[in-house]
Amino acid sequence: MAKISYLQAIHQALDYEMGQDESVFVLGEDVGKKGGVFKVTAGLQEKYGALRCLDTPLAESNIVGTSIGAAMMGKRPVAEIQFADYILPATNQILSEAAKIRYRSNNDWNCPIVIRAPFGGGIHGALYHSQSVETIFASTPGLKVVVPSTPADAKGLLISAIRDNDPVLFFEHKKAYRLLKEEVPEGDHTVPIGKADIKREGDDITVITYGLCVNYALQAAERLSKDGYEAEILDLRTIYPLDKESIIKAASKTGKVLLVTEDNLEGSIISEVAAIIAENCLYDLDAPIMRLAGPDVPSMPYAPPMEDFFMINPDKIEAKMKELAEH
Amino acid sequence: MLDYKEEGLEPEDLKEMYRTMHLARKLDERMWLLNRAGKLPFVISCQGQEATQVGAGYALDRDVDIISPYYRDLALVTHFGMTAEETMLSAFAKKGDVSSGGKQMPSHFSKKSCNIMTQGSSVTTQLLHAVGASFKFKMDDEKRVALTTLGEGSSNQGDFHEGLNFVGVHDLPFICIIENNDYAISVPRELQYGAEKLSDRALGYGMHGEHIDGNDPIAVYKAVKEARQRAVNGEGGTLIEAMSTRLTAHSSDDDDSYREKEERETMKESDCLIKFRSYILEHGVADEAWFEALEKEAKAVITDATKAAEKAPYPDPEEALTHVYEEVQHG
């Protein structure tokens, strides 16, 4: 197995699926000749042609809406929205259309599309290149929302997303693209959608998070281990629908739960996770549920000190973990 | 009206077109009656737009072409294979509703086996789905077209411009028909757009545009037939503005008091069904007896369909939980 980056893993997944299934095609602004602003789709147009790696006009609703139409006719489009912040003009097509096509036609039609969008901060992207927009979609039945935290998961979850017969939103953390590297299985590697994953075993506290924060939590857990506390880390991987069973199990195991997200605190994914734990694990808890998240201000300011103030990092997670462990 | 012979149509074609227009009109009228009798909560009409819909449908190949209609297209979907009983099952929200299994309001047409795409209530979203289908046809080099329909109010939406622009960029096998009936709910066209003709916008998208009399089914047939030919020849999309007459209010939930009295009184003069009937009689295509027989036939079909739908069971309450995802979840 080769050691590759999160970005290379996503590229590999696209290349592999386009190679083995002719109905798969990618489309989006700059994805063709340029290969994407982050180069995720580099070389795919040369290999598969201009129609299967399509440079679209700059119009997000069109990118998603035409993907829906092509998908209904048997294609498997993978649409790229250049930054998650710019997905909003396509939101009507995603929430009102893609999410409801199977339900509203009583299973006559379905909509197997994947929408990829880089999200997240810590890259000096300021207010419109740093947001976590996943909660906009993570309460709409009919959609699946996936956020991989490692290169191997990124490849496996993307292949699963492309093969899924329902619409999947696939959010990739921009800072993870080149930061994270690991060995990733070659060829046909899949990771099931809808299943959370224990990324680290521990008996003292449970940390539940997703995306880049998983890596930060793992770094923090290694440091905390020197103080004698072992943290269990549950990576949600699919944030909608949530894997309730794994959440309940992980929370009950240690009785002390820290929930982490880079999103704004209020109304975030971890709010729902907290509700699941409160409903199911009350008598197993040894401490109040703790949350660590971005402040409730627009994410995120440009000046480095303000951006650092907003961003989650291993230090912040370690401090919270310690507070919880010592509760 | 145009000369049917010049457009390559036979008397039998005219009779078939009239039959569908008439069936759709009568179904629509029956649903209003049922609504006023308190049996149906909601109706939204095709009345006055049948000529555009059947003229267009008749120019397509039902076996291969795809339609992405809007809520007024009862005559179009009837031509494409939606039966009277299916229409009534949907109106009553009964179990056999092929469009949505009782999940959507009536007139949200869908029937995959008849190449009718599903649609929701947000206007204009369906245009992009037809564009996506036409992109698929181009990718796979298939001789098929995708046709979408919408009202003139929809031509203000972003999806209209985004989709037609994309069609122009790639010369896709796509046809858009604006069934311009002068009103978006209650707002007249003078307050909807400043252009003289919406079909002029075609130039800006890089496609063929036509402004036609939507009350003449033969004129619509001609325009769509030529558009289809260009599309399968790889010559790109067409934007057709068909000037139609909406004979009812926007829906059963409102009245048409926003129209001037004079306008309401003269509307009937442009009723496409009356005009087409006169045309057929004048050209000796059929006689009064044929129309009488047709009337009887339609009445029987609609009465049977209504009875069957009234008798049919509702969906089970738990069906509310079905088909959210491929495998049933949350229940």
XYZ file of C-alpha atoms in Angstrom:
658
model
C 0.000 0.000 0.000
C 1.171 3.448 -0.883
C 1.203 6.407 1.491
C -0.894 9.130 -0.114
C -2.571 12.380 0.871
C -6.259 12.996 1.557
C -6.400 14.876 -1.770
C -4.712 12.061 -3.706
C -7.078 9.578 -2.122
C -10.081 11.506 -3.431
C -8.493 11.733 -6.867
C -7.838 8.004 -6.779
C -11.464 7.260 -5.919
C -12.718 9.368 -8.829
C -10.246 7.856 -11.258
C -11.035 4.324 -10.130
C -14.791 4.701 -10.419
C -14.617 6.522 -13.754
C -12.407 3.691 -15.009
C -14.694 0.905 -13.961
C -18.125 2.470 -14.596
C -18.775 4.441 -17.773
C -21.837 6.136 -16.298
C -19.673 8.029 -13.793
C -18.709 11.549 -14.844
C -17.454 14.615 -13.019
C -18.530 18.180 -13.588
C -17.928 21.548 -12.049
C -16.225 24.890 -12.429
C -12.517 24.467 -13.413
C -12.519 20.678 -12.941
C -11.521 19.862 -16.526
C -8.527 21.451 -18.163
C -7.229 22.983 -14.947
C -7.974 19.886 -12.915
C -9.740 21.789 -10.143
C -8.433 24.692 -8.060
C -6.984 22.176 -5.623
C -6.042 19.754 -8.457
C -8.323 17.003 -7.183
C -9.477 16.211 -10.743
C -6.094 16.774 -12.429
C -5.593 14.576 -15.494
C -9.115 13.155 -15.548
C -10.163 15.148 -18.613
C -7.131 13.936 -20.584
C -7.962 10.378 -19.614
C -11.757 10.353 -19.944
C -12.566 13.197 -22.326
C -14.156 16.617 -22.065
C -17.704 15.339 -21.578
C -16.851 12.989 -18.705
C -14.748 15.608 -16.967
C -16.766 18.655 -17.774
C -15.887 22.291 -17.229
C -19.268 23.862 -16.501
C -20.390 27.476 -16.704
C -20.140 29.260 -13.365
C -23.660 28.534 -12.137
C -24.058 26.257 -9.135
C -27.761 25.518 -9.439
C -27.106 24.386 -13.005
C -24.257 22.132 -11.897
C -26.496 20.338 -9.412
C -29.756 20.519 -11.380
C -28.299 19.048 -14.563
C -26.583 16.381 -12.476
C -29.991 15.436 -11.102
C -31.454 15.158 -14.609
C -28.559 13.080 -15.899
C -28.727 10.856 -12.817
C -32.436 10.253 -13.351
C -31.530 9.035 -16.830
C -28.995 6.513 -15.542
C -25.748 8.459 -15.133
C -23.709 8.768 -11.931
C -22.602 12.391 -11.797
C -20.062 13.645 -9.295
C -20.579 17.392 -9.112
C -17.919 19.621 -7.622
C -18.816 22.869 -5.906
C -15.516 24.696 -5.775
C -15.965 25.835 -2.166
C -18.775 24.706 0.131
C -19.507 28.374 0.805
C -20.785 28.643 -2.792
C -23.211 25.762 -2.601
C -26.027 28.070 -1.512
C -27.369 28.938 -5.006
C -27.775 25.172 -5.524
C -29.531 24.580 -2.222
C -33.013 24.567 -3.751
C -31.978 21.859 -6.186
C -30.431 19.828 -3.348
C -33.122 20.203 -0.675
C -36.278 20.578 -2.763
C -35.328 18.248 -5.595
C -32.520 15.702 -5.101
C -33.558 14.863 -1.537
C -37.193 14.245 -2.444
C -37.098 12.563 -5.839
C -37.342 8.996 -4.547
C -39.952 9.839 -1.917
C -42.140 12.065 -4.027
C -42.261 9.592 -6.921
C -42.932 6.711 -4.538
C -39.713 4.958 -5.565
C -40.314 5.308 -9.327
C -37.346 7.639 -9.842
C -34.123 8.014 -7.876
C -31.224 10.388 -7.903
C -27.749 8.870 -7.528
C -25.644 12.012 -7.435
C -22.604 12.940 -5.389
C -21.876 16.572 -4.612
C -18.303 17.191 -3.490
C -17.443 20.425 -1.759
C -14.287 21.501 0.083
C -15.174 23.136 3.411
C -13.596 24.285 6.642
C -11.080 26.827 7.820
C -7.582 27.361 9.065
C -6.362 28.173 5.570
C -6.658 31.984 5.662
C -9.845 31.828 3.640
C -11.822 34.308 5.723
C -15.607 34.550 5.732
C -16.383 32.971 2.369
C -13.802 30.207 2.088
C -13.911 28.745 5.585
C -17.442 27.861 6.501
C -18.866 24.602 7.754
C -22.179 24.426 5.881
C -23.036 20.811 6.668
C -25.891 21.560 9.059
C -27.845 23.205 6.226
C -28.185 19.749 4.692
C -27.938 17.488 7.716
C -31.576 17.651 8.691
C -33.111 16.825 5.333
C -34.375 13.265 4.942
C -33.397 11.828 1.585
C -29.864 13.204 1.718
C -26.751 11.526 3.060
C -23.986 13.772 4.336
C -20.470 12.386 4.589
C -17.319 13.987 6.007
C -14.195 11.806 5.833
C -11.389 12.344 8.341
C -8.557 10.279 6.863
C -7.185 9.538 3.364
C -8.291 5.899 3.490
C -11.777 6.869 4.604
C -11.905 9.602 1.971
C -11.251 7.099 -0.803
C -13.495 4.392 0.583
C -16.388 6.684 1.397
C -16.231 8.444 -1.972
C -16.375 5.165 -3.881
C -19.337 4.136 -1.718
C -20.974 7.522 -2.327
C -20.661 7.172 -6.103
C -22.177 3.685 -5.958
C -24.983 4.803 -3.644
C -28.383 5.041 -5.305
C -29.342 8.173 -3.346
C -27.888 11.691 -3.257
C -24.761 12.081 -1.154
C -23.106 15.315 -0.077
C -19.394 14.792 0.392
C -17.607 17.498 2.360
C -13.800 17.502 2.198
C -11.777 19.549 4.664
C -9.466 21.846 2.701
C -6.776 21.870 5.375
C -6.774 18.063 5.343
C -6.009 17.906 1.593
C -2.230 17.997 1.919
C -1.838 17.800 5.704
C -3.040 14.226 6.149
C -1.175 11.272 4.656
C -1.445 7.557 5.233
C -1.430 4.207 3.526
C -4.541 3.753 1.439
C -5.624 0.444 -0.103
C -5.329 0.441 -3.874
C -8.187 -0.474 -6.200
C -11.606 -1.383 -4.945
C -11.636 0.023 -1.415
C -15.004 0.938 0.085
C -16.124 2.243 3.475
C -19.811 1.936 4.356
C -21.885 5.115 4.533
C -23.892 5.471 7.735
C -21.347 3.830 10.047
C -19.266 5.708 12.587
C -15.762 4.454 13.342
C -13.737 4.147 16.531
C -10.438 5.770 15.638
C -8.893 5.232 19.089
C -9.846 2.999 21.994
C -9.900 4.327 25.561
C -11.747 3.855 28.849
C -11.612 7.256 30.526
C -13.398 9.701 28.255
C -15.188 9.612 24.893
C -14.596 12.210 22.204
C -17.101 12.301 19.352
C -16.239 14.399 16.321
C -15.758 14.330 12.525
C -13.597 15.717 9.744
C -10.283 17.393 10.464
C -11.126 17.560 14.178
C -10.679 13.774 14.340
C -6.998 14.196 13.570
C -6.683 17.020 16.114
C -8.483 14.915 18.713
C -6.114 12.009 18.071
C -3.102 14.280 18.605
C -4.656 15.607 21.793
C -5.436 12.074 23.014
C -1.792 11.002 22.622
C -0.687 13.943 24.738
C -3.386 13.296 27.353
C -2.291 9.706 27.566
C 0.932 10.950 29.225
C -1.245 12.266 32.044
C -2.720 8.794 32.439
C -6.061 9.320 30.734
C -7.088 7.233 27.726
C -9.611 8.709 25.331
C -11.959 6.777 23.081
C -12.409 8.682 19.809
C -15.479 8.116 17.697
C -15.385 9.502 14.170
C -18.949 10.055 12.936
C -17.890 9.795 9.251
C -21.529 10.106 8.136
C -23.149 13.078 9.854
C -26.587 12.473 8.361
C -28.281 10.149 9.036
C -26.290 9.672 12.248
C -25.120 6.262 13.466
C -27.069 6.407 16.723
C -26.078 2.950 17.882
C -22.353 3.720 17.783
C -22.884 7.091 19.473
C -24.841 5.522 22.331
C -22.309 2.728 22.732
C -19.294 5.049 22.775
C -20.907 7.509 25.177
C -22.056 4.776 27.552
C -18.632 3.137 27.572
C -16.826 5.920 29.480
C -19.722 8.030 30.802
C -17.780 11.193 30.031
C -18.377 12.749 26.660
C -16.744 15.595 24.790
C -18.259 16.631 21.480
C -16.091 18.596 19.053
C -16.846 20.484 15.854
C -15.290 23.313 13.885
C -18.801 24.594 13.124
C -20.531 27.286 15.180
C -21.665 25.873 18.506
C -25.402 26.465 18.309
C -27.474 24.266 16.043
C -24.500 22.196 14.931
C -24.234 18.469 14.274
C -22.963 17.917 17.797
C -26.144 19.490 19.181
C -28.036 16.554 17.705
C -25.404 14.120 18.996
C -25.841 15.643 22.466
C -29.606 15.123 22.236
C -29.145 11.475 21.271
C -26.849 10.926 24.255
C -29.170 12.817 26.624
C -32.126 10.725 25.509
C -30.386 7.375 25.670
C -27.486 7.504 28.098
C -28.602 9.623 31.068
C -27.904 6.951 33.695
C -24.545 6.028 32.161
C -23.145 9.560 32.328
C -20.648 10.545 35.003
C -20.358 14.165 33.917
C -22.377 16.680 31.943
C -21.879 16.441 28.175
C -19.195 18.916 27.137
C -18.998 20.681 23.785
C -16.123 22.374 22.015
C -16.966 24.307 18.872
C -16.394 27.524 16.975
C -17.920 30.630 18.554
C -21.284 31.837 17.267
C -19.852 34.423 14.899
C -19.474 34.205 11.103
C -16.640 31.824 10.274
C -14.005 32.846 10.122
C -12.158 36.187 10.337
C -9.099 36.751 8.114
C -6.457 38.175 10.462
C -4.322 35.270 11.755
C -4.881 35.891 15.486
C -8.644 36.051 14.992
C -8.633 32.983 12.772
C -6.614 31.038 15.358
C -9.055 32.228 18.022
C -11.912 30.710 16.024
C -10.279 27.481 14.860
C -10.262 24.242 16.766
C -6.756 22.862 17.400
C -5.161 20.029 19.398
C -4.344 22.365 22.316
C -7.954 23.424 22.757
C -9.148 19.842 22.542
C -6.509 18.629 25.011
C -7.477 21.281 27.533
C -11.154 20.314 27.312
C -10.336 16.617 27.490
C -8.348 17.156 30.645
C -11.128 19.195 32.216
C -13.571 16.401 31.442
C -11.277 13.609 32.601
C -10.762 15.353 35.921
C -14.445 16.081 36.437
C -54.762 27.929 -37.785
C -52.087 26.459 -40.009
C -52.927 24.054 -42.803
C -52.549 20.545 -41.384
C -51.748 19.009 -44.743
C -48.786 21.314 -45.203
C -47.414 20.040 -41.908
C -47.712 16.432 -43.022
C -50.618 15.599 -40.737
C -53.459 13.262 -41.702
C -57.117 13.576 -40.667
C -56.578 10.723 -38.212
C -53.812 12.724 -36.551
C -56.137 15.672 -35.987
C -58.774 13.420 -34.514
C -56.229 11.831 -32.194
C -54.985 15.235 -31.082
C -58.495 16.482 -30.465
C -59.388 13.311 -28.573
C -56.546 13.853 -26.075
C -57.233 17.581 -25.717
C -60.885 16.842 -25.098
C -60.226 14.071 -22.589
C -57.859 16.284 -20.628
C -60.377 19.169 -20.641
C -63.198 16.951 -19.450
C -61.041 15.347 -16.747
C -60.071 18.801 -15.586
C -63.666 19.992 -15.525
C -64.738 16.911 -13.577
C -62.057 17.544 -10.986
C -63.353 21.095 -10.463
C -66.850 19.721 -9.963
C -65.529 17.233 -7.434
C -63.631 20.040 -5.741
C -66.709 22.222 -5.484
C -68.616 19.209 -4.138
C -66.034 18.956 -1.379
C -64.574 15.662 -2.592
C -61.187 16.916 -3.795
C -59.167 19.388 -1.743
C -57.209 20.846 -4.631
C -57.251 21.263 -8.416
C -54.913 23.127 -10.725
C -55.889 23.357 -14.360
C -54.763 22.712 -17.891
C -57.877 24.375 -19.291
C -57.043 26.559 -22.276
C -53.513 25.181 -22.698
C -54.395 21.811 -24.224
C -53.479 22.894 -27.756
C -49.934 23.775 -26.757
C -49.519 20.595 -24.773
C -50.929 18.115 -27.251
C -49.398 19.894 -30.249
C -46.008 19.583 -28.566
C -46.494 16.025 -27.382
C -47.616 14.911 -30.807
C -44.361 16.149 -32.342
C -42.262 14.055 -29.969
C -41.417 10.361 -29.987
C -43.041 8.993 -26.829
C -40.873 5.891 -26.892
C -37.568 7.708 -26.520
C -38.096 11.373 -25.686
C -38.300 12.616 -22.101
C -40.665 15.219 -20.753
C -40.195 17.270 -17.609
C -43.602 18.917 -17.359
C -45.132 21.428 -14.977
C -48.356 21.308 -13.012
C -50.666 22.492 -15.816
C -49.621 19.743 -18.221
C -52.484 17.293 -17.793
C -53.043 17.140 -21.572
C -49.337 16.585 -22.260
C -48.985 13.753 -19.753
C -52.270 12.241 -20.958
C -50.766 12.130 -24.446
C -47.631 10.526 -22.992
C -49.631 7.749 -21.343
C -51.048 8.888 -18.007
C -54.486 7.277 -17.887
C -57.711 8.890 -16.713
C -57.830 6.474 -13.792
C -54.271 7.343 -12.781
C -55.183 11.033 -12.897
C -58.185 10.431 -10.657
C -56.236 8.221 -8.245
C -53.764 11.066 -7.893
C -56.553 13.646 -7.467
C -58.051 11.578 -4.657
C -54.588 10.725 -3.203
C -55.332 7.025 -3.340
C -53.030 4.042 -3.211
C -52.680 3.487 -6.968
C -51.450 7.030 -7.666
C -48.492 6.359 -9.999
C -47.188 9.912 -9.710
C -46.443 9.880 -6.011
C -48.318 7.176 -4.138
C -50.411 9.874 -2.488
C -47.381 11.785 -1.234
C -47.690 14.890 -3.385
C -50.545 17.216 -4.243
C -52.285 16.375 -7.526
C -50.745 17.472 -10.848
C -47.187 16.736 -9.755
C -46.899 14.290 -12.627
C -44.475 11.359 -12.733
C -44.448 8.052 -14.565
C -41.084 6.604 -15.446
C -42.448 3.935 -17.777
C -43.965 6.740 -19.871
C -40.834 8.935 -19.817
C -42.448 11.507 -17.542
C -39.964 12.907 -15.011
C -41.065 13.628 -11.440
C -41.400 17.210 -10.306
C -41.943 19.173 -7.123
C -43.756 22.442 -6.487
C -40.831 24.858 -6.724
C -41.194 26.305 -10.207
C -38.468 26.011 -12.876
C -36.369 23.419 -11.066
C -37.657 20.873 -13.591
C -36.002 22.753 -16.455
C -32.545 21.778 -15.224
C -33.556 18.132 -14.973
C -34.545 18.133 -18.629
C -31.258 19.857 -19.463
C -29.402 17.140 -17.549
C -31.299 14.456 -19.447
C -30.418 16.116 -22.755
C -26.769 16.252 -21.691
C -26.949 12.497 -21.148
C -28.373 12.044 -24.652
C -25.485 14.038 -26.079
C -22.886 12.112 -24.058
C -24.242 8.799 -25.267
C -24.918 10.032 -28.803
C -28.594 9.081 -28.597
C -31.209 10.463 -30.991
C -33.559 11.650 -28.274
C -34.709 14.987 -26.943
C -35.783 16.297 -23.563
C -38.661 18.742 -23.428
C -39.645 20.917 -20.526
C -42.609 23.218 -20.071
C -43.248 26.092 -17.709
C -45.237 29.269 -17.274
C -43.927 32.733 -18.129
C -43.473 33.528 -14.431
C -40.894 30.741 -14.318
C -38.823 32.533 -16.933
C -37.765 34.917 -14.150
C -36.132 32.225 -12.065
C -32.383 31.732 -11.995
C -32.698 28.108 -13.051
C -34.266 29.246 -16.342
C -31.223 31.316 -17.275
C -28.662 28.875 -15.896
C -30.200 25.960 -17.763
C -30.724 27.614 -21.125
C -27.220 29.026 -21.004
C -25.862 25.503 -20.519
C -27.959 24.213 -23.429
C -26.528 26.983 -25.606
C -22.945 26.202 -24.617
C -23.275 22.532 -25.561
C -25.993 22.645 -28.264
C -28.010 20.098 -26.332
C -31.058 18.236 -27.723
C -33.466 20.219 -25.604
C -36.748 22.063 -26.095
C -38.260 24.549 -23.650
C -41.850 25.640 -24.109
C -43.082 28.649 -22.194
C -46.849 28.225 -21.959
C -47.419 31.953 -21.650
C -50.910 32.345 -20.214
C -50.427 35.982 -19.140
C -50.498 35.399 -15.384
C -48.142 34.139 -12.714
C -50.802 33.369 -10.105
C -52.389 36.862 -10.176
C -49.540 38.998 -11.484
C -49.928 39.930 -15.155
C -47.140 39.592 -17.649
C -46.507 43.363 -17.782
C -45.279 43.049 -14.207
C -43.345 39.837 -14.853
C -40.949 40.883 -17.617
C -40.018 43.912 -19.663
C -39.250 42.114 -22.898
C -41.688 42.230 -25.759
C -41.291 38.516 -26.430
C -39.665 35.968 -24.143
C -38.646 33.946 -27.174
C -36.234 36.793 -28.055
C -34.122 35.657 -25.112
C -33.089 32.649 -27.188
C -30.553 34.831 -28.978
C -28.810 35.528 -25.687
C -28.559 31.827 -24.926
C -27.302 30.913 -28.386
C -30.299 28.920 -29.546
C -33.293 29.068 -31.844
C -36.308 30.993 -30.541
C -39.905 31.097 -31.722
C -43.023 32.974 -30.714
C -46.152 31.089 -31.704
C -49.898 30.923 -31.242
C -50.289 28.387 -28.453
C -53.990 28.049 -29.128
C -53.226 26.489 -32.515
C -52.186 22.855 -31.988
C -50.902 22.620 -35.549
C -48.630 25.636 -35.119
C -47.243 24.116 -31.923
C -46.802 20.751 -33.624
C -44.869 22.420 -36.448
C -42.579 24.379 -34.124
C -41.814 21.388 -31.900
C -41.346 18.992 -34.800
C -38.766 21.310 -36.338
C -37.143 21.848 -32.945
C -36.892 18.097 -32.460
C -35.324 17.671 -35.872
C -32.695 20.313 -35.131
C -32.045 18.730 -31.744
C -31.389 15.224 -33.048
C -29.298 16.689 -35.869
C -26.982 18.149 -33.238
C -28.073 21.708 -33.978
C -28.971 22.501 -30.385
C -31.887 23.627 -28.314
C -35.008 25.664 -28.958
C -36.952 28.116 -26.839
C -40.617 28.305 -27.842
C -42.986 30.875 -26.403
C -46.529 29.622 -26.959
C -49.127 32.278 -26.247
C -51.925 30.458 -24.446
C -55.115 31.233 -22.615
C -55.647 30.220 -19.004
C -59.387 29.715 -18.733
C -59.478 29.193 -14.969
C -58.042 30.882 -11.930
C -54.539 29.860 -10.914
C -55.933 27.035 -8.788
C -59.075 25.922 -6.971
C -57.839 27.860 -3.948
C -58.265 31.287 -5.552
C -60.666 33.110 -7.853
C -59.864 35.089 -10.971
C -61.106 38.435 -9.704
C -57.693 39.867 -10.624
C -58.770 39.771 -14.260
C -60.868 42.561 -15.736
C -64.483 41.596 -16.368
C -64.088 42.247 -20.080
C -61.102 39.936 -20.258
C -62.967 37.159 -18.522
C -65.839 37.497 -20.964
C -63.678 37.381 -24.090
C -61.423 34.550 -22.991
C -63.769 31.929 -24.318
C -63.241 33.269 -27.833
C -59.699 32.007 -27.807
C -60.578 28.625 -26.267
C -58.369 26.243 -28.204
C -60.816 23.390 -27.940
C -63.659 25.354 -29.521
C -61.370 26.693 -32.222
C -59.944 23.281 -33.070
C -63.401 21.754 -33.154
C -64.510 24.366 -35.714
C -61.364 23.766 -37.750
C -61.976 20.021 -37.846
C -65.581 20.531 -38.932
C -64.687 23.151 -41.545
C -62.049 20.880 -43.086
C -64.364 17.909 -43.152
C -62.025 15.852 -40.949
C -64.927 14.710 -38.775
C -68.621 15.422 -38.441
C -70.903 16.312 -35.544
C -71.709 12.666 -34.945
C -68.017 11.939 -34.321
C -67.846 14.680 -31.699
C -70.994 13.387 -30.031
C -69.598 9.879 -29.867
C -66.344 11.240 -28.492
C -68.209 13.182 -25.832
C -70.011 10.032 -24.713
C -66.838 7.981 -24.757
C -64.948 10.524 -22.627
C -67.804 10.822 -20.157
C -67.869 7.060 -19.656
C -64.085 6.856 -19.245
C -64.052 9.694 -16.720
C -67.016 8.377 -14.747
C -65.408 4.945 -14.522
C -62.104 6.496 -13.505
C -63.767 8.616 -10.839
C -65.687 5.670 -9.404
C -62.577 3.495 -9.344
C -60.584 6.216 -7.607
C -63.303 6.901 -5.055
C -63.479 3.201 -4.262
C -59.716 2.707 -4.053
C -58.128 2.591 -0.596
C -55.911 5.323 0.770
C -52.255 4.491 1.273
C -51.548 2.960 4.688
C -50.425 5.620 7.183
C -47.049 3.879 7.546
C -46.388 4.420 3.845
C -45.432 7.924 4.959
C -42.182 6.303 6.087
C -41.357 4.513 2.859
C -38.908 5.311 0.064
C -36.914 8.058 1.718
C -33.777 6.113 0.785
C -33.200 3.003 -1.262
C -33.508 0.793 1.803
C -36.329 1.764 4.088
C -34.965 3.556 7.118
C -36.530 5.290 10.112
C -39.100 2.515 10.332
